[in-house]
Amino acid sequence: MSNIHTTTGADARQAKALRIADRLRIRRDGKVWIVLTESSNVQYMVDPEAGRCSCPDHQIRRTRCKHLIATEIVIRRETTRTEETVSVNGESATAVTETVKTVETARVTYRQDWPAYNLAQVREQERFTGLLRELCDGVEQPIQRKGRPRLPLADVIFALSLKTYSAMSGRRATGFIRDAEAKGLMERGAALQQRLSLPGESGPGPNPEAPH
């Protein structure tokens, strides 16, 4: 069982190291390398030659952490190996030259279309109610064979969803209900308002005389 856990942990560490290396969150600073964590901008100092890293994982467990592995991956990717034959004292020999290329990569940023962003927020409620109405229009009204006429089920769902969206109490959400009724998005808003006072809320409860 221990071998299975060790292999799984090593594979997970290798996968995380590859993500760090692929996202170019590593840069060289003299003899050491600076590695940014995946989830934040915390920096760890990695010395690949000594096999050391300043992260808690390496300091406590003394294992090859993901930051150390990621640094080794970047070094291998940026290392150019050159072999050439040279003559030394009349004899042929192979000279091997390894060049490590360090690439400084700027963080990628994306332009924000602030006018469109602001307009989307300004029209959010209007767009939400319109889309919600279209969604509720697909709700079929159950067949009623007796009793007083019931409120349209589509309007009930619309009103409850609108109240949830407003994050207000039933009484405070009446402004949304009235506005939706005035725009023709629902019917019998007054009757629906009576239904929005949930158990536990202060104030008068549903009117027993209100039509169902």
Tab-separated table of C-alpha atoms in Angstrom:
chain	number	residue	atom	x	y	z
A	1	MET	CA	0.000	0.000	0.000
A	2	SER	CA	2.856	2.383	0.806
A	3	ASN	CA	4.302	2.032	-2.687
A	4	ILE	CA	0.949	2.938	-4.210
A	5	HIS	CA	0.677	6.104	-2.117
A	6	THR	CA	4.277	7.103	-2.893
A	7	THR	CA	3.777	6.689	-6.642
A	8	THR	CA	0.511	8.608	-6.585
A	9	GLY	CA	2.090	11.465	-4.635
A	10	ALA	CA	5.051	11.602	-6.997
A	11	ASP	CA	2.786	11.666	-10.047
A	12	ALA	CA	0.698	14.488	-8.559
A	13	ARG	CA	3.828	16.473	-7.714
A	14	GLN	CA	5.150	15.962	-11.257
A	15	ALA	CA	1.844	17.137	-12.764
A	16	LYS	CA	1.840	20.283	-10.616
A	17	ALA	CA	5.470	20.953	-11.561
A	18	LEU	CA	4.588	20.727	-15.255
A	19	ARG	CA	1.774	23.254	-14.788
A	20	ILE	CA	4.132	25.689	-13.076
A	21	ALA	CA	6.729	25.274	-15.818
A	22	ASP	CA	4.158	25.648	-18.610
A	23	ARG	CA	2.773	28.848	-17.111
A	24	LEU	CA	6.258	30.398	-17.052
A	25	ARG	CA	6.096	31.330	-13.383
A	26	ILE	CA	9.838	30.779	-12.994
A	27	ARG	CA	12.716	33.215	-13.440
A	28	ARG	CA	16.400	33.116	-12.721
A	29	ASP	CA	18.075	35.407	-10.200
A	30	GLY	CA	21.798	34.763	-10.179
A	31	LYS	CA	22.504	31.223	-8.999
A	32	VAL	CA	19.005	30.637	-7.718
A	33	TRP	CA	15.590	30.525	-9.366
A	34	ILE	CA	12.442	32.271	-8.157
A	35	VAL	CA	9.257	30.226	-8.459
A	36	LEU	CA	5.765	31.663	-7.993
A	37	THR	CA	3.124	29.419	-6.477
A	38	GLU	CA	0.097	28.330	-8.525
A	39	SER	CA	-2.583	29.830	-6.298
A	40	SER	CA	-0.885	33.065	-5.209
A	41	ASN	CA	2.156	35.237	-5.773
A	42	VAL	CA	4.171	33.720	-2.932
A	43	GLN	CA	7.789	33.293	-4.045
A	44	TYR	CA	10.080	30.397	-3.234
A	45	MET	CA	13.825	30.342	-3.786
A	46	VAL	CA	15.099	27.245	-5.586
A	47	ASP	CA	18.756	26.194	-5.818
A	48	PRO	CA	18.734	23.359	-8.378
A	49	GLU	CA	22.451	22.626	-8.017
A	50	ALA	CA	22.138	22.080	-4.286
A	51	GLY	CA	18.692	20.510	-4.650
A	52	ARG	CA	17.077	22.912	-2.203
A	53	CYS	CA	13.866	24.922	-2.084
A	54	SER	CA	12.570	27.351	0.530
A	55	CYS	CA	8.993	25.989	0.427
A	56	PRO	CA	7.545	24.222	3.515
A	57	ASP	CA	7.102	20.965	1.591
A	58	HIS	CA	10.834	20.682	0.978
A	59	GLN	CA	11.912	22.112	4.317
A	60	ILE	CA	9.790	19.677	6.339
A	61	ARG	CA	9.768	16.527	4.213
A	62	ARG	CA	13.157	16.962	2.532
A	63	THR	CA	11.702	15.726	-0.755
A	64	ARG	CA	12.005	17.005	-4.293
A	65	CYS	CA	9.120	19.450	-4.229
A	66	LYS	CA	7.116	20.623	-7.233
A	67	HIS	CA	9.042	23.908	-7.350
A	68	LEU	CA	12.377	22.128	-7.615
A	69	ILE	CA	11.038	19.755	-10.275
A	70	ALA	CA	9.511	22.665	-12.233
A	71	THR	CA	12.839	24.497	-12.198
A	72	GLU	CA	14.644	21.416	-13.502
A	73	ILE	CA	12.083	21.129	-16.304
A	74	VAL	CA	12.641	24.758	-17.352
A	75	ILE	CA	16.421	24.320	-17.278
A	76	ARG	CA	16.213	21.236	-19.495
A	77	ARG	CA	13.980	23.060	-21.938
A	78	GLU	CA	16.309	26.041	-22.179
A	79	THR	CA	19.568	24.082	-22.370
A	80	THR	CA	21.256	23.840	-25.785
A	81	ARG	CA	23.817	21.038	-26.181
A	82	THR	CA	26.513	21.476	-28.842
A	83	GLU	CA	29.076	18.840	-29.781
A	84	GLU	CA	32.047	19.418	-32.053
A	85	THR	CA	35.215	17.519	-32.877
A	86	VAL	CA	38.476	19.286	-32.025
A	87	SER	CA	42.145	18.346	-32.275
A	88	VAL	CA	44.086	18.124	-29.021
A	89	ASN	CA	47.809	17.289	-29.287
A	90	GLY	CA	47.242	15.719	-32.676
A	91	GLU	CA	44.347	13.564	-31.454
A	92	SER	CA	40.644	14.026	-32.157
A	93	ALA	CA	38.366	14.749	-29.231
A	94	THR	CA	34.722	15.714	-28.782
A	95	ALA	CA	34.019	19.019	-27.098
A	96	VAL	CA	30.588	19.381	-25.527
A	97	THR	CA	29.152	22.813	-24.812
A	98	GLU	CA	25.927	23.345	-22.916
A	99	THR	CA	24.314	26.769	-22.989
A	100	VAL	CA	21.496	27.649	-20.622
A	101	LYS	CA	19.193	30.286	-22.036
A	102	THR	CA	17.056	32.215	-19.573
A	103	VAL	CA	13.909	33.771	-20.967
A	104	GLU	CA	12.226	36.620	-19.120
A	105	THR	CA	8.522	36.445	-19.874
A	106	ALA	CA	6.159	39.290	-19.127
A	107	ARG	CA	2.878	38.442	-17.486
A	108	VAL	CA	0.070	38.242	-20.033
A	109	THR	CA	-2.713	40.765	-19.472
A	110	TYR	CA	-5.934	41.243	-21.364
A	111	ARG	CA	-7.606	44.498	-22.235
A	112	GLN	CA	-10.870	45.092	-20.420
A	113	ASP	CA	-13.663	46.717	-22.360
A	114	TRP	CA	-14.805	48.914	-19.472
A	115	PRO	CA	-17.665	50.677	-21.326
A	116	ALA	CA	-19.186	47.303	-22.224
A	117	TYR	CA	-18.569	46.023	-18.691
A	118	ASN	CA	-20.308	49.040	-17.137
A	119	LEU	CA	-23.211	48.816	-19.587
A	120	ALA	CA	-23.689	45.129	-18.770
A	121	GLN	CA	-23.954	45.921	-15.071
A	122	VAL	CA	-26.347	48.812	-15.660
A	123	ARG	CA	-28.659	46.603	-17.723
A	124	GLU	CA	-28.211	43.467	-15.621
A	125	GLN	CA	-31.620	43.571	-13.946
A	126	GLU	CA	-33.415	44.318	-17.204
A	127	ARG	CA	-31.658	41.471	-19.003
A	128	PHE	CA	-32.216	39.084	-16.097
A	129	THR	CA	-35.960	39.697	-15.896
A	130	GLY	CA	-36.337	39.344	-19.653
A	131	LEU	CA	-34.442	36.046	-19.756
A	132	LEU	CA	-36.264	34.786	-16.675
A	133	ARG	CA	-39.613	35.571	-18.274
A	134	GLU	CA	-38.662	33.644	-21.416
A	135	LEU	CA	-37.637	30.700	-19.269
A	136	CYS	CA	-40.842	30.730	-17.220
A	137	ASP	CA	-42.997	30.938	-20.351
A	138	GLY	CA	-42.168	27.278	-20.901
A	139	VAL	CA	-43.904	26.252	-17.648
A	140	GLU	CA	-47.258	24.621	-18.316
A	141	GLN	CA	-50.253	25.531	-16.191
A	142	PRO	CA	-51.636	22.461	-14.382
A	143	ILE	CA	-55.219	21.577	-15.212
A	144	GLN	CA	-57.593	22.711	-12.466
A	145	ARG	CA	-60.929	20.912	-12.187
A	146	LYS	CA	-62.358	22.592	-9.096
A	147	GLY	CA	-61.832	25.407	-6.633
A	148	ARG	CA	-61.067	29.073	-7.113
A	149	PRO	CA	-58.824	30.019	-10.041
A	150	ARG	CA	-55.179	29.609	-9.143
A	151	LEU	CA	-52.355	31.985	-9.897
A	152	PRO	CA	-50.435	31.172	-13.083
A	153	LEU	CA	-47.673	28.753	-12.111
A	154	ALA	CA	-45.262	30.470	-14.500
A	155	ASP	CA	-45.868	33.796	-12.711
A	156	VAL	CA	-45.384	32.188	-9.286
A	157	ILE	CA	-42.018	30.770	-10.340
A	158	PHE	CA	-41.103	34.076	-11.963
A	159	ALA	CA	-41.944	36.042	-8.792
A	160	LEU	CA	-40.097	33.666	-6.452
A	161	SER	CA	-37.031	33.666	-8.711
A	162	LEU	CA	-37.132	37.459	-8.881
A	163	LYS	CA	-37.341	37.663	-5.085
A	164	THR	CA	-34.357	35.311	-4.740
A	165	TYR	CA	-32.388	37.374	-7.252
A	166	SER	CA	-33.124	40.568	-5.315
A	167	ALA	CA	-31.805	38.956	-2.094
A	168	MET	CA	-34.544	40.829	-0.216
A	169	SER	CA	-37.436	39.852	2.014
A	170	GLY	CA	-40.847	39.311	0.476
A	171	ARG	CA	-42.060	42.769	1.452
A	172	ARG	CA	-38.942	44.537	0.224
A	173	ALA	CA	-39.057	42.643	-3.067
A	174	THR	CA	-42.524	44.020	-3.882
A	175	GLY	CA	-40.879	46.832	-5.829
A	176	PHE	CA	-39.417	44.277	-8.243
A	177	ILE	CA	-42.824	42.576	-8.538
A	178	ARG	CA	-44.651	45.827	-9.251
A	179	ASP	CA	-42.066	46.880	-11.800
A	180	ALA	CA	-42.330	43.533	-13.579
A	181	GLU	CA	-46.137	43.768	-13.642
A	182	ALA	CA	-46.009	47.314	-14.994
A	183	LYS	CA	-43.772	46.100	-17.824
A	184	GLY	CA	-46.210	43.312	-18.680
A	185	LEU	CA	-43.883	40.547	-17.548
A	186	MET	CA	-46.456	39.013	-15.219
A	187	GLU	CA	-50.080	39.249	-14.116
A	188	ARG	CA	-51.821	39.661	-10.751
A	189	GLY	CA	-48.745	41.077	-9.043
A	190	ALA	CA	-50.721	42.188	-5.983
A	191	ALA	CA	-51.905	38.635	-5.328
A	192	LEU	CA	-48.379	37.301	-5.777
A	193	GLN	CA	-47.009	39.803	-3.277
A	194	GLN	CA	-49.270	38.279	-0.633
A	195	ARG	CA	-47.653	34.937	-1.327
A	196	LEU	CA	-44.101	36.160	-0.864
A	197	SER	CA	-44.217	36.589	2.935
A	198	LEU	CA	-42.357	33.457	3.961
A	199	PRO	CA	-42.630	31.773	7.397
A	200	GLY	CA	-40.486	33.510	9.977
A	201	GLU	CA	-40.605	36.949	8.358
A	202	SER	CA	-41.938	39.805	10.429
A	203	GLY	CA	-45.087	41.573	9.368
A	204	PRO	CA	-48.454	40.345	8.165
A	205	GLY	CA	-48.606	36.940	6.540
A	206	PRO	CA	-50.567	35.897	3.456
A	207	ASN	CA	-54.056	37.284	3.146
A	208	PRO	CA	-56.467	34.336	3.481
A	209	GLU	CA	-58.924	36.196	1.238
A	210	ALA	CA	-56.406	36.539	-1.590
A	211	PRO	CA	-57.332	34.517	-4.703
A	212	HIS	CA	-55.450	31.239	-5.162
